[in-house]
CSV table of C-alpha atoms in Angstrom, one decimal:
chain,number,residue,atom,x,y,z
D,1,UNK,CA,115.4,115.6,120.3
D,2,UNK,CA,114.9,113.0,117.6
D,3,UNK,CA,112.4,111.7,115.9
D,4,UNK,CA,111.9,108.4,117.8
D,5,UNK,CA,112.4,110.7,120.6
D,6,UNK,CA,109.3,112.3,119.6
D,7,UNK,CA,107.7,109.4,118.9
D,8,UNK,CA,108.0,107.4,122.5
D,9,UNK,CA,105.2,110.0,124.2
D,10,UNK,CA,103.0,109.4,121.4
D,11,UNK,CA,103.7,105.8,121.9
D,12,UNK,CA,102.9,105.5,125.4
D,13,UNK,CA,99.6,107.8,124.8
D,14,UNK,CA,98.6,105.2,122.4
D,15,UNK,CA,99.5,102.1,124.9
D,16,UNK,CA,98.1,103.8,127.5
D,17,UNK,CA,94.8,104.5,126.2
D,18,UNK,CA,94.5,100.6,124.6
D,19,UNK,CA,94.8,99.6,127.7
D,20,UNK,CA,92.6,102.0,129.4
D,21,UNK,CA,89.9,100.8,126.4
D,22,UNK,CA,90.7,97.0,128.2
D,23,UNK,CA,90.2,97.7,131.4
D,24,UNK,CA,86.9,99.4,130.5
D,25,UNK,CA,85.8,96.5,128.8
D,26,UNK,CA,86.3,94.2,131.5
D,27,UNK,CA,85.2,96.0,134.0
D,28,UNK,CA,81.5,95.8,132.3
D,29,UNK,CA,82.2,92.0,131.4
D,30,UNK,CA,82.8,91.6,134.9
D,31,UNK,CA,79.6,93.5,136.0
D,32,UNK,CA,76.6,91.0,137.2
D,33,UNK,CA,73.9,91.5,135.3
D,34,UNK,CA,70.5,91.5,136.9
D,35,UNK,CA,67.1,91.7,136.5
D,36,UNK,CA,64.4,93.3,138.8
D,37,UNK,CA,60.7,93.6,138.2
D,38,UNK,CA,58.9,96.5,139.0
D,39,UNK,CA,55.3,97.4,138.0
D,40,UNK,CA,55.3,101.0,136.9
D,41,UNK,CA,57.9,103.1,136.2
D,42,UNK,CA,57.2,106.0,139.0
D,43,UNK,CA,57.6,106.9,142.5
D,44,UNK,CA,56.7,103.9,144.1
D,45,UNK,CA,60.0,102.4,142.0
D,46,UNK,CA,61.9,105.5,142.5
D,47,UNK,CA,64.7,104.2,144.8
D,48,UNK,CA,65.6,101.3,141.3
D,49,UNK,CA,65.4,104.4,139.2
D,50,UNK,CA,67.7,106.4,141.3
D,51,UNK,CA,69.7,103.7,141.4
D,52,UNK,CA,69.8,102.8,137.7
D,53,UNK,CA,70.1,106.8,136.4
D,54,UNK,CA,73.0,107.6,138.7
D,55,UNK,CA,75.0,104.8,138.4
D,56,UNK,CA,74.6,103.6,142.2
D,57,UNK,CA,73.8,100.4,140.9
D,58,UNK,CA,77.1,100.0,138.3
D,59,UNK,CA,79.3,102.0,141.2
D,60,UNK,CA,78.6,97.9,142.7
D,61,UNK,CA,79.7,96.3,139.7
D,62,UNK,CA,76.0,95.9,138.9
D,63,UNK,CA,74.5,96.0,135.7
D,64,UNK,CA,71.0,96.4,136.4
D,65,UNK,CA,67.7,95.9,133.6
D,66,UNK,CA,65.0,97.6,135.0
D,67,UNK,CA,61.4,95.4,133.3
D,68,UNK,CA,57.5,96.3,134.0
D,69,UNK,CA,55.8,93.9,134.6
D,70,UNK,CA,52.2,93.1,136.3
D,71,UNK,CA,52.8,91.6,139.8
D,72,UNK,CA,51.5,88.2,139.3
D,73,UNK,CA,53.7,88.1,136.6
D,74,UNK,CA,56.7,89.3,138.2
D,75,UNK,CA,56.4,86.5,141.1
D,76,UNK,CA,56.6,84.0,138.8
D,77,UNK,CA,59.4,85.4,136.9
D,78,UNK,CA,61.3,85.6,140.3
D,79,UNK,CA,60.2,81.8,141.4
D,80,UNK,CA,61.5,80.5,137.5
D,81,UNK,CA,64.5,82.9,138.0
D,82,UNK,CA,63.6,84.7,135.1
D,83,UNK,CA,64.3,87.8,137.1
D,84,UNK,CA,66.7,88.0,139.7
D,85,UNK,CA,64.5,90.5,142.1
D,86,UNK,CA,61.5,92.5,142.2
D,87,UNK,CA,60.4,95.4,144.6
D,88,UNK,CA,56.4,94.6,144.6
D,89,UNK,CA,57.3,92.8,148.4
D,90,UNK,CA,53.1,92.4,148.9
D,91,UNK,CA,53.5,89.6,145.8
D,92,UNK,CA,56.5,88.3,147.4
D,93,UNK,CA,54.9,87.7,151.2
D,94,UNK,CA,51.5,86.6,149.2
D,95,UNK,CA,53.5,84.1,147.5
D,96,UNK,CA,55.8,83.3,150.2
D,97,UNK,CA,52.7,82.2,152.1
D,98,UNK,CA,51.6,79.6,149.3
D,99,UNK,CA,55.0,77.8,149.8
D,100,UNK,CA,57.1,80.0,146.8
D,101,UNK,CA,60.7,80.2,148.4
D,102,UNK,CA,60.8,83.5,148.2
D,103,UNK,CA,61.4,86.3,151.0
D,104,UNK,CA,61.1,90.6,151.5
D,105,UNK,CA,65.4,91.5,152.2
D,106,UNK,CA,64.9,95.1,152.4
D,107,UNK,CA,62.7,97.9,152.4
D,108,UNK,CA,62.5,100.7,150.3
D,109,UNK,CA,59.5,102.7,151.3
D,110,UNK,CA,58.7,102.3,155.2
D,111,UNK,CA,54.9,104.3,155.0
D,112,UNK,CA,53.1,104.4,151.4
D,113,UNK,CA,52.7,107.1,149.2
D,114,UNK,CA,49.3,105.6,147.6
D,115,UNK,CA,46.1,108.3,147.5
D,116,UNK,CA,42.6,107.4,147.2
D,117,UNK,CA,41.7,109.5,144.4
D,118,UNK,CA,37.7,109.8,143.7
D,119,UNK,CA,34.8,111.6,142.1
D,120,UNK,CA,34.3,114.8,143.2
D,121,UNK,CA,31.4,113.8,145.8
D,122,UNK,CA,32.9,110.9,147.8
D,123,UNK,CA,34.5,113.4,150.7
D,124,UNK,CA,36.2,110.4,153.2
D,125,UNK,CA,36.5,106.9,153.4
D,126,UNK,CA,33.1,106.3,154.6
D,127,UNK,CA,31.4,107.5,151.3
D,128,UNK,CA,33.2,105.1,149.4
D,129,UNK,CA,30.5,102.0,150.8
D,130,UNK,CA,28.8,100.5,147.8
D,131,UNK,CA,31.5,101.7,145.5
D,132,UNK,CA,33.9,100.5,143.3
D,133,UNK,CA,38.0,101.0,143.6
D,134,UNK,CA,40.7,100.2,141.0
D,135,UNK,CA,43.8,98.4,141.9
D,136,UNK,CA,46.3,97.2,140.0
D,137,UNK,CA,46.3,93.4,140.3
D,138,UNK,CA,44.6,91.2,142.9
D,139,UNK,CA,46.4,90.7,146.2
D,140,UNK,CA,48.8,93.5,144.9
D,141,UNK,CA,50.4,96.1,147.8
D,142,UNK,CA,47.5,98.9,146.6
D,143,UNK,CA,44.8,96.4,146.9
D,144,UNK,CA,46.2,94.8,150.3
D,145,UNK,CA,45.8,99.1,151.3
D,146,UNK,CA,42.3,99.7,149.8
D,147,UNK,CA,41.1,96.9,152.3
D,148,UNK,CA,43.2,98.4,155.1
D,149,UNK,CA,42.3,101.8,155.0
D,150,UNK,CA,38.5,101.2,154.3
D,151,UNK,CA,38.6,98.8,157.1
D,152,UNK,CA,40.0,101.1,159.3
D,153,UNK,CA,36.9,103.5,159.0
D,154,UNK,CA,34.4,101.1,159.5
D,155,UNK,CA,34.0,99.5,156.6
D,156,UNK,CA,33.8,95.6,155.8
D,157,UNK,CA,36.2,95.4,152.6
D,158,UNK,CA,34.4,92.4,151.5
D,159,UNK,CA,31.4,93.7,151.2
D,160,UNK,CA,31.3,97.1,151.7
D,161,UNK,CA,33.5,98.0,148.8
D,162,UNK,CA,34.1,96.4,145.2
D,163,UNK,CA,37.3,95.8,144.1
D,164,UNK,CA,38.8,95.5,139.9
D,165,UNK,CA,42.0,95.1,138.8
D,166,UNK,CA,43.0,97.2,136.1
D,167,UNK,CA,46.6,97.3,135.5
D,168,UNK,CA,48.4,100.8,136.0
D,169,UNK,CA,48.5,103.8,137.2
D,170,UNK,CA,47.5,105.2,134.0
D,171,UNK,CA,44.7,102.9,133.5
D,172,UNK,CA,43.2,103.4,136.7
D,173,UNK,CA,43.2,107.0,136.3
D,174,UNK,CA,41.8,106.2,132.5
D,175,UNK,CA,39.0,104.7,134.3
D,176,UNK,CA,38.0,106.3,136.8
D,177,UNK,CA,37.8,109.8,134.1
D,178,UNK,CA,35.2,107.2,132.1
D,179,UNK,CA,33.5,106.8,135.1
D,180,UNK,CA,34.0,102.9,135.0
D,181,UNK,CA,35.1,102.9,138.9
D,182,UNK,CA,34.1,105.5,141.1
D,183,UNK,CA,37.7,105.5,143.2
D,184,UNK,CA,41.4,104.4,142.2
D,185,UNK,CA,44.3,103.6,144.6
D,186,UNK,CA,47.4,105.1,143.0
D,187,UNK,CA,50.8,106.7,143.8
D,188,UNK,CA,52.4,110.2,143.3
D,189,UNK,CA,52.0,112.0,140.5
D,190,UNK,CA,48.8,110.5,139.0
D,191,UNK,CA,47.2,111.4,142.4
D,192,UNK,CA,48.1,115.0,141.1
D,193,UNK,CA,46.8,114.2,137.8
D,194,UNK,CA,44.0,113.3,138.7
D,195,UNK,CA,43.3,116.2,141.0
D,196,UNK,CA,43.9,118.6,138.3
D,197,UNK,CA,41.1,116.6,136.4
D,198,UNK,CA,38.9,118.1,139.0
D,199,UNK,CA,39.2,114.6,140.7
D,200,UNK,CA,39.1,114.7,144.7
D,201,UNK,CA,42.2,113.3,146.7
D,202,UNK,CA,40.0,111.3,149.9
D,203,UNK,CA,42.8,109.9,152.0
D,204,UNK,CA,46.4,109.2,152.2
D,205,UNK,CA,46.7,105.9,153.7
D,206,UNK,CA,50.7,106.8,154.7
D,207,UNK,CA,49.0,109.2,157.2
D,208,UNK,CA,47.0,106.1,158.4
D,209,UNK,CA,49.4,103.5,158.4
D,210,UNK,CA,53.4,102.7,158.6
D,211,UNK,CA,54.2,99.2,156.9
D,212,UNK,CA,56.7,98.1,154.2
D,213,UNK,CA,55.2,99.2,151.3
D,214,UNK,CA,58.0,98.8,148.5
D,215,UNK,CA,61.5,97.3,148.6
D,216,UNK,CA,63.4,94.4,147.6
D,217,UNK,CA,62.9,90.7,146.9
D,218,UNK,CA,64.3,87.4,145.7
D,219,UNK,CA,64.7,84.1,146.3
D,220,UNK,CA,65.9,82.4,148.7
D,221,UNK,CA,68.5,80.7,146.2
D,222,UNK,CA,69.7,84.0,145.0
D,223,UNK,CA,70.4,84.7,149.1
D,224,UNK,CA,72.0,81.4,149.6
D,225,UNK,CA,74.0,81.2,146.5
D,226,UNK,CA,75.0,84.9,145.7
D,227,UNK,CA,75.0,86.7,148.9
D,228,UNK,CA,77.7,88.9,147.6
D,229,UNK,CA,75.9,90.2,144.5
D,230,UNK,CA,72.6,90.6,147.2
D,231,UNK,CA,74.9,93.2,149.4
D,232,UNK,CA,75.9,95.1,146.6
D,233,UNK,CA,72.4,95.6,145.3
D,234,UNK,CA,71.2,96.0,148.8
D,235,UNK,CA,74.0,99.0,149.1
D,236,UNK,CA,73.1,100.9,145.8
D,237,UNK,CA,69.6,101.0,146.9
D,238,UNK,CA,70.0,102.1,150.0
D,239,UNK,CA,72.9,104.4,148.0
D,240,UNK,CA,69.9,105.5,146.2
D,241,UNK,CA,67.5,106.2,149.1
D,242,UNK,CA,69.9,108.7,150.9
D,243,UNK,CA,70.4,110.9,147.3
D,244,UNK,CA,66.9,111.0,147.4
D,245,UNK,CA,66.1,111.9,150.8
D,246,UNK,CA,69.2,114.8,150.3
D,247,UNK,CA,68.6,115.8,146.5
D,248,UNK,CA,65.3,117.3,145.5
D,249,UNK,CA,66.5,118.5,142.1
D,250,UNK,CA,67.9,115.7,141.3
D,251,UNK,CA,65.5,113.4,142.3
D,252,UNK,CA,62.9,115.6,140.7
D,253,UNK,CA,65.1,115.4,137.6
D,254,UNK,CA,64.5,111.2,137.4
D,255,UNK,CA,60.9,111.6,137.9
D,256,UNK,CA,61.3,113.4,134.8
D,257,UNK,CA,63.4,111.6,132.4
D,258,UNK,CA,62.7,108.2,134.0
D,259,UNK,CA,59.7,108.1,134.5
D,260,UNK,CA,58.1,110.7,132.3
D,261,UNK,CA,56.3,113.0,134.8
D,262,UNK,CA,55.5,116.3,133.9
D,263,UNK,CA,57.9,118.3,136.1
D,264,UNK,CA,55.1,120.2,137.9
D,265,UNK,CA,53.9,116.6,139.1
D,266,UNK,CA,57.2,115.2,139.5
D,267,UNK,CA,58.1,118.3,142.2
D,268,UNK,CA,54.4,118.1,143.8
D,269,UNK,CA,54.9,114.2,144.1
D,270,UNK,CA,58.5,114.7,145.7
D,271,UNK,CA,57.5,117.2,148.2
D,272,UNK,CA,54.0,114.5,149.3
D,273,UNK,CA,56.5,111.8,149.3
D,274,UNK,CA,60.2,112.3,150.3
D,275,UNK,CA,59.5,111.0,153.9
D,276,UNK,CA,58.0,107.8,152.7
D,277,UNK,CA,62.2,106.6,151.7
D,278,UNK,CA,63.9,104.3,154.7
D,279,UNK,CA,66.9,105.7,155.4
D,280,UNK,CA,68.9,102.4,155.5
D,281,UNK,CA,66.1,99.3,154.1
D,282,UNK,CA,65.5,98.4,157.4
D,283,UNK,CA,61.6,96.4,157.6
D,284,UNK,CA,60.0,97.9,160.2
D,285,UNK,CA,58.6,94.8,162.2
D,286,UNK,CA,55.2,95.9,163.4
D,287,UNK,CA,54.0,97.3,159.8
D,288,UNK,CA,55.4,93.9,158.6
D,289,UNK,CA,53.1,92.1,161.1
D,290,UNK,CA,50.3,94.2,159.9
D,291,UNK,CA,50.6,93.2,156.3
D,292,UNK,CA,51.0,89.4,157.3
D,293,UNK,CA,47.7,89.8,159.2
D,294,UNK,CA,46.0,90.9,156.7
D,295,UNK,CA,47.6,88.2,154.1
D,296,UNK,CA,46.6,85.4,156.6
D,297,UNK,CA,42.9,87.0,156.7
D,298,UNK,CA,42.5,87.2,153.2
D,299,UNK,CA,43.9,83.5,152.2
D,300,UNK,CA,42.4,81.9,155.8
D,301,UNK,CA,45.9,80.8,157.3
D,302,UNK,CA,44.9,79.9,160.8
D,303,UNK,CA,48.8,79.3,162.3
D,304,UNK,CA,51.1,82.0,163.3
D,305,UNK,CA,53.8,83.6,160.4
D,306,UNK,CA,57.3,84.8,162.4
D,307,UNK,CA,58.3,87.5,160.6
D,308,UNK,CA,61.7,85.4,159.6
D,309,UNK,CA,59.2,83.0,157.2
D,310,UNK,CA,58.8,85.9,154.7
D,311,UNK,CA,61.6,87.9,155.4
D,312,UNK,CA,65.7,87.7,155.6
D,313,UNK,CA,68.3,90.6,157.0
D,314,UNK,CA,71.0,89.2,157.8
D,315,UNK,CA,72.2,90.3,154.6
D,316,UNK,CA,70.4,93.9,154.7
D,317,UNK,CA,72.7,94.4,158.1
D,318,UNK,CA,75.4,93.5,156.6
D,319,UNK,CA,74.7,96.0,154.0
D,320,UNK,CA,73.7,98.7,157.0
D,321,UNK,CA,77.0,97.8,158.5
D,322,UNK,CA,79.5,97.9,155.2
D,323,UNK,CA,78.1,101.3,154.6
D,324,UNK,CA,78.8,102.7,158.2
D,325,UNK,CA,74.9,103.1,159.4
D,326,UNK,CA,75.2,100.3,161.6
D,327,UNK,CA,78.0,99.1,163.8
């Protein structure tokens, strides 16, 4: 053989693997980046973080920044289109209701993982009258739950209870060890934090109640104008949902490295939690009713809300139906 014999295999490697290196490129040019707003990196954002880790999100030709942000903060982002999407759906139907075009397209977490977490003498829901709870932002999903829950044993959240805002998880739990509030609303692991603080866990409200608690929403421009990038995002999340739901190591791996649990919380908060995931984003419609209720309580809306005004499937089933879960 001679030497430009030799030389053609070489020559094709070489070609081969430019154009390998171009195809690479352009299939991240191509990718539609995205923003979504979350407020903590933790469970309740687990199914974005599954998502993001494993590459669910860039096996949809999404290229996905993950931002914290506080609620209020993340609505407006979505209304200015600063981000594309955000999974704190009780900010979404609050702002929905005050005319924001904005709508809940999927859900993420169909019962909620969020623990009352108090001083060691409050026992049940009915110690906590004349006390003070920690959320994380007014009108916010764990405040929207406080008032549930303490409603639901008797207690007038208006009065009954006082209610701050104090940011995260971390700074709830911060509080509450200063003795600043005497209960804080939080999800998996700092609810296992806290009980190791000698901390008492009062109530589950997921045993209580079954309502949307976290998923996915934009605007109803981004649904009307992009439907196709909407889909693929709807898919990786629901991608993300069922290797959750299937994968305890692995999930219990993300809690670590993306969300910087201690892996002795991060297993505790899988085990508490898994059941909490949808299986395919759908909203289930009577816990959606129950969270409009309360919204038109709090903000005095005397008319009726159909559960279309602050929410949109039609791409979500077409999702369901792309991935083979619904005919």
């Amino acid at each position: 053989m001679t030497r430009n014999e030799n030389s053609c295999p070489m020559k094709l490697r070489i070609l081969a693997a430019i154009l390998a290196s171009f195809v690479h490129v352009g299939g991240a040019e191509s990718a539609d980046r995205v923003r979504i707003g979350v407020s903590n990196y933790n469970l309740s954002n687990l199914t974005v973080g599954v998502a993001q880790t494993r590459e669910l999100f860039k096996q949809e030709g999404i290229d996905a920044e993950i931002i914290r942000m506080n609620p209020n903060v993340a609505t407006m982002a979505l209304v200015s289109a600063d981000v594309d999407y955000t999974t704190l759906i009780g900010s979404v139907i609050g702002a929905n209701l005050k005319g924001a075009k904005l709508k809940m397209i999927a859900c993420s977490q169909d019962r909620t993982p969020l623990a009352f977490v108090g001083k060691p003498e409050l026992k049940s829901v009915k110690d906590l009258k004349g006390r003070t709870i920690a959320v994380g932002s007014y009108g916010s999903t764990p405040d929207i739950v406080a008032r549930m829950v303490v409603k639901h044993f008797g207690l007038d959240p208006e009065s009954d209870i006082k209610v701050l805002a104090l940011g995260s998880d971390g700074a709830r739990l911060a509080a509450l060890k200063e003795g600043v509030v005497d209960v804080i609303i939080v999800a998996p692991p700092v609810d296992f934090e806290g009980q190791k603080m000698g901390f008492n866990i009062i109530s589950r409200a997921g045993d209580i109640f079954r309502f949307p608690y976290n998923g996915l929403g934009t605007s109803t421009r981004k649904i009307d104008e992009n439907p196709d990038e909407v889909k693929r995002v709807l898919r990786a999340m629901i991608k993300a949902n069922g290797f959750i739901r299937k994968n305890k190591e692995g999930t219990v791996q993300v809690l670590v490295n993306w969300a910087k649990t201690k892996p002795e919380f991060a297993a505790a908060a899988y085990d508490s939690s898994v059941g909490v995931f949808s299986a395919d984003g759908t909203i289930p419609e009577d816990g959606l009713r129950i969270v409009i209720e309360n919204f038109r309580k709090s903000m005095n809306i005397t008319r009726q809300v159909a559960l279309n005004e602050v929410s949109d499937t039609n791409l979500l089933r077409e999702a369901q139906r792309e991935l083979g879960i619904r005919k």
